[in-house]
Amino acid sequence: MTWIRNSLFPSSVIIIVVGVIIALTYQSILKPPPPKLCGSPGGPPITAPRLKLRDGRNLAYKEHGLPRKKANHKIIFIHGSDSCRHDAVFATLLSPDLVDELSVYMVSFDKPGYGESDPDPNRTPKSLVLDIEELADYLSLGSKFYVLGYSMGEQATWGCLKYIPHRLAGVTLVSPVVNYWWKNLPLNVSTEGFNLQPKRNQWAVRVAHYAPWLIYWWNTQNWFSGSSVANRDHSILSKADKVRS
Ligand SMILES: *[C@@H]1O[C@H](CO)[C@@H](O)[C@H](O)[C@H]1NC(C)=O
């Protein structure tokens, strides 16, 4: 009995200590710091119009182009990673003449957790699509509207095609980020696309696919190169694009 007690005691202590270390490591390294809600004490101020969604979250948006009642083409713009509602280049760089001629109204919004939109801890591919549909209905964009997804905004655009195809007048994907594990892409095409990326991005994509819980740490540690996109490394860009960015 004494032998069992003596041997149980140290191993349970070791398990507890290791558990506490793992929990602390998880909290401090693997998870991003908690967000500061816009408009909360100590948080950033609210400057954008926002709508309250079905679960109480706020979604910030920004309108561009013609007034929505006048326009024939109503477009919802979905931004990519590391950007927000202000980065709606397809709206902001169009000349007023072209906006008039094409009769375009565009609305961009901050995806949950970006800019001035509250984070959505329960976010799924479908919940993001429901946010977009709620935004469209809040702004009375009609029974059908256009969706334009840029870069990582492509994920939500695919979601719209899957979950609300009956609400779409049309869809555009601009330089979309693909999932190399999608089964309905021909394997030789996904493999070629995967291999065209810099090695560091191949690894970042592998980690995101096989160990998503590790991706925040992967892209913030300094031991080796994380994603060039997350680290804002512009060496992959052409000379002309480097000048612009
Ligand atoms: C992939 O394979 C198909 C069928 O064999 C072929 O037609 C296509 O050109 C290939 N694509 C690439 C990028 O290798």
Short mmCIF file of C-alpha atoms in Angstrom, two decimals, residues 23-240:
data_model
loop_
_atom_site.label_atom_id
_atom_site.label_comp_id
_atom_site.label_asym_id
_atom_site.label_seq_id
_atom_site.Cartn_x
_atom_site.Cartn_y
_atom_site.Cartn_z
CA ALA A 23 -2.72 25.12 -20.38
CA LEU A 24 -0.58 28.23 -19.83
CA THR A 25 1.34 27.61 -23.06
CA TYR A 26 -1.93 27.19 -24.93
CA GLN A 27 -3.29 30.42 -23.47
CA SER A 28 -0.19 32.52 -24.10
CA ILE A 29 1.34 31.17 -27.31
CA LEU A 30 -1.21 29.22 -29.28
CA LYS A 31 -4.16 31.55 -28.91
CA PRO A 32 -4.29 35.15 -30.11
CA PRO A 33 -4.83 37.78 -27.40
CA PRO A 34 -8.52 38.39 -26.61
CA PRO A 35 -10.11 41.06 -28.81
CA LYS A 36 -11.03 44.51 -27.53
CA LEU A 37 -14.61 45.08 -28.60
CA CYS A 38 -15.30 48.33 -30.45
CA GLY A 39 -17.28 50.67 -28.24
CA SER A 40 -16.44 48.77 -25.02
CA PRO A 41 -14.45 50.48 -22.21
CA GLY A 42 -10.81 50.59 -23.35
CA GLY A 43 -11.76 49.39 -26.83
CA PRO A 44 -11.56 51.36 -30.08
CA PRO A 45 -14.37 53.82 -30.86
CA ILE A 46 -17.21 53.01 -33.27
CA THR A 47 -17.05 55.08 -36.43
CA ALA A 48 -18.93 52.91 -38.97
CA PRO A 49 -22.61 52.25 -39.41
CA ARG A 50 -23.37 48.81 -37.96
CA LEU A 51 -26.30 46.45 -37.90
CA LYS A 52 -27.23 44.13 -35.07
CA LEU A 53 -27.28 40.52 -36.24
CA ARG A 54 -29.58 37.68 -35.14
CA ASP A 55 -27.31 36.71 -32.21
CA GLY A 56 -26.62 40.27 -30.99
CA ARG A 57 -23.26 40.73 -32.76
CA ASN A 58 -22.63 44.01 -34.58
CA LEU A 59 -21.55 44.03 -38.23
CA ALA A 60 -19.87 47.18 -39.60
CA TYR A 61 -20.36 48.18 -43.23
CA LYS A 62 -19.51 50.91 -45.71
CA GLU A 63 -21.49 51.98 -48.76
CA HIS A 64 -20.01 53.03 -52.10
CA GLY A 65 -21.19 54.12 -55.55
CA LEU A 66 -24.73 55.18 -56.41
CA PRO A 67 -27.47 55.38 -53.76
CA ARG A 68 -28.86 51.86 -53.44
CA LYS A 69 -32.39 52.86 -54.54
CA LYS A 70 -31.02 54.24 -57.82
CA ALA A 71 -28.56 51.49 -58.77
CA ASN A 72 -29.37 48.52 -61.01
CA HIS A 73 -26.45 46.40 -59.80
CA LYS A 74 -26.18 45.88 -56.05
CA ILE A 75 -22.94 44.25 -55.06
CA ILE A 76 -21.70 42.98 -51.70
CA PHE A 77 -17.90 43.05 -51.51
CA ILE A 78 -16.12 40.50 -49.28
CA HIS A 79 -12.60 41.51 -48.25
CA GLY A 80 -9.59 39.21 -47.92
CA SER A 81 -7.18 38.53 -45.06
CA ASP A 82 -5.39 41.41 -43.33
CA SER A 83 -7.89 43.95 -44.65
CA CYS A 84 -11.34 45.38 -43.90
CA ARG A 85 -14.34 47.27 -45.31
CA HIS A 86 -12.09 50.17 -46.40
CA ASP A 87 -10.18 47.90 -48.81
CA ALA A 88 -13.00 47.63 -51.35
CA VAL A 89 -10.68 48.61 -54.23
CA PHE A 90 -13.21 47.65 -56.89
CA ALA A 91 -15.54 50.31 -55.54
CA THR A 92 -13.06 52.96 -54.45
CA LEU A 93 -10.92 52.94 -57.63
CA LEU A 94 -13.81 53.05 -60.12
CA SER A 95 -14.28 56.42 -61.78
CA PRO A 96 -17.60 58.12 -60.93
CA ASP A 97 -18.47 58.04 -64.66
CA LEU A 98 -18.11 54.27 -64.81
CA VAL A 99 -20.11 53.82 -61.58
CA ASP A 100 -22.87 55.88 -63.21
CA GLU A 101 -22.68 54.08 -66.54
CA LEU A 102 -22.75 50.62 -64.94
CA SER A 103 -25.28 51.74 -62.31
CA VAL A 104 -23.36 50.25 -59.42
CA TYR A 105 -24.02 50.30 -55.70
CA MET A 106 -21.51 48.43 -53.59
CA VAL A 107 -21.38 47.69 -49.89
CA SER A 108 -18.31 46.34 -48.14
CA PHE A 109 -18.34 45.04 -44.57
CA ASP A 110 -15.90 43.99 -41.88
CA LYS A 111 -15.93 40.22 -41.50
CA PRO A 112 -16.57 39.13 -37.89
CA GLY A 113 -13.49 39.96 -35.79
CA TYR A 114 -12.08 42.42 -38.35
CA GLY A 115 -12.30 46.23 -38.18
CA GLU A 116 -15.37 47.29 -36.24
CA SER A 117 -17.38 44.07 -36.45
CA ASP A 118 -17.69 42.01 -33.27
CA PRO A 119 -15.90 38.66 -33.37
CA ASP A 120 -18.01 35.53 -33.75
CA PRO A 121 -16.56 32.77 -31.57
CA ASN A 122 -19.06 30.32 -33.12
CA ARG A 123 -18.27 31.27 -36.71
CA THR A 124 -18.81 28.62 -39.37
CA PRO A 125 -18.81 28.82 -43.19
CA LYS A 126 -22.61 29.01 -42.98
CA SER A 127 -22.86 31.65 -40.22
CA LEU A 128 -20.73 34.02 -42.29
CA VAL A 129 -23.12 33.56 -45.23
CA LEU A 130 -26.12 34.26 -42.97
CA ASP A 131 -24.37 37.48 -41.87
CA ILE A 132 -24.11 38.49 -45.54
CA GLU A 133 -27.75 37.65 -46.21
CA GLU A 134 -28.81 39.65 -43.13
CA LEU A 135 -26.75 42.61 -44.34
CA ALA A 136 -28.46 42.41 -47.76
CA ASP A 137 -31.92 42.32 -46.19
CA TYR A 138 -31.11 45.08 -43.69
CA LEU A 139 -30.12 47.32 -46.61
CA SER A 140 -33.12 46.13 -48.71
CA LEU A 141 -30.95 45.01 -51.62
CA GLY A 142 -33.85 42.97 -53.00
CA SER A 143 -34.41 39.28 -53.56
CA LYS A 144 -31.15 38.91 -55.53
CA PHE A 145 -27.79 40.64 -55.27
CA TYR A 146 -24.24 40.24 -56.58
CA VAL A 147 -21.31 39.00 -54.47
CA LEU A 148 -17.69 39.88 -55.18
CA GLY A 149 -15.08 38.02 -53.15
CA TYR A 150 -11.44 39.02 -53.13
CA SER A 151 -8.59 36.69 -52.13
CA MET A 152 -9.60 35.01 -48.83
CA GLY A 153 -13.04 36.58 -49.26
CA GLU A 154 -13.49 33.75 -51.73
CA GLN A 155 -14.23 31.41 -48.82
CA ALA A 156 -17.44 33.31 -47.99
CA THR A 157 -18.25 33.60 -51.70
CA TRP A 158 -18.14 29.81 -52.04
CA GLY A 159 -20.34 29.71 -48.95
CA CYS A 160 -22.91 31.96 -50.67
CA LEU A 161 -22.97 29.63 -53.69
CA LYS A 162 -23.51 26.67 -51.38
CA TYR A 163 -26.01 28.05 -48.86
CA ILE A 164 -27.93 30.90 -50.56
CA PRO A 165 -27.74 30.32 -54.36
CA HIS A 166 -31.36 31.51 -54.68
CA ARG A 167 -30.33 34.97 -53.42
CA LEU A 168 -27.53 35.51 -55.94
CA ALA A 169 -27.77 37.52 -59.16
CA GLY A 170 -24.11 36.77 -59.90
CA VAL A 171 -20.78 35.97 -58.29
CA THR A 172 -17.19 37.02 -58.98
CA LEU A 173 -14.06 35.55 -57.44
CA VAL A 174 -10.97 37.76 -57.77
CA SER A 175 -7.60 35.99 -57.27
CA PRO A 176 -9.29 33.47 -54.98
CA VAL A 177 -7.39 31.46 -52.39
CA VAL A 178 -8.24 27.83 -53.01
CA ASN A 179 -8.31 24.86 -50.70
CA TYR A 180 -5.81 22.37 -52.17
CA TRP A 181 -7.68 19.53 -50.48
CA TRP A 182 -10.97 20.17 -52.26
CA LYS A 183 -11.93 16.81 -53.71
CA ASN A 184 -13.68 18.12 -56.80
CA LEU A 185 -10.60 19.92 -58.13
CA PRO A 186 -8.53 17.66 -60.43
CA LEU A 187 -5.61 16.34 -58.36
CA ASN A 188 -2.99 17.26 -60.96
CA VAL A 189 -4.24 20.87 -61.00
CA SER A 190 -4.27 21.23 -57.19
CA THR A 191 -0.82 19.65 -56.94
CA GLU A 192 0.62 21.98 -59.55
CA GLY A 193 -0.94 25.02 -57.84
CA PHE A 194 0.30 23.89 -54.43
CA ASN A 195 3.87 23.46 -55.72
CA LEU A 196 3.88 26.90 -57.36
CA GLN A 197 3.71 28.57 -53.94
CA PRO A 198 6.85 29.50 -51.99
CA LYS A 199 7.89 26.70 -49.59
CA ARG A 200 6.96 28.76 -46.52
CA ASN A 201 3.40 29.11 -47.80
CA GLN A 202 3.18 25.40 -48.60
CA TRP A 203 4.03 24.73 -44.95
CA ALA A 204 1.57 27.35 -43.66
CA VAL A 205 -1.19 25.79 -45.75
CA ARG A 206 -0.27 22.29 -44.52
CA VAL A 207 -0.38 23.44 -40.88
CA ALA A 208 -3.74 25.19 -41.44
CA HIS A 209 -5.11 21.97 -42.92
CA TYR A 210 -3.67 19.34 -40.58
CA ALA A 211 -3.27 21.29 -37.31
CA PRO A 212 -5.45 24.42 -37.42
CA TRP A 213 -5.01 24.90 -33.64
CA LEU A 214 -1.30 25.57 -34.30
CA ILE A 215 -1.69 28.17 -37.05
CA TYR A 216 -1.68 31.33 -34.87
CA TRP A 217 1.61 30.27 -33.28
CA TRP A 218 3.01 29.16 -36.67
CA ASN A 219 2.47 32.59 -38.18
CA THR A 220 3.71 34.58 -35.15
CA GLN A 221 6.84 32.65 -34.02
CA ASN A 222 10.34 33.74 -35.10
CA TRP A 223 12.13 30.40 -35.40
CA PHE A 224 11.26 29.86 -39.04
CA SER A 225 9.19 31.52 -41.77
CA GLY A 226 5.41 31.42 -41.41
CA SER A 227 2.99 32.41 -44.16
CA SER A 228 4.36 35.25 -46.31
CA VAL A 229 0.86 36.74 -46.41
CA ALA A 230 0.41 36.71 -42.62
CA ASN A 231 3.93 38.12 -42.22
CA ARG A 232 3.42 40.80 -44.88
CA ASP A 233 6.48 39.63 -46.80
CA HIS A 234 6.21 41.30 -50.22
CA SER A 235 9.19 39.52 -51.84
CA ILE A 236 6.78 37.31 -53.78
CA LEU A 237 5.31 40.36 -55.59
CA SER A 238 6.42 41.63 -59.00
CA LYS A 239 8.40 44.91 -59.17
CA ALA A 240 5.32 46.88 -60.27
#
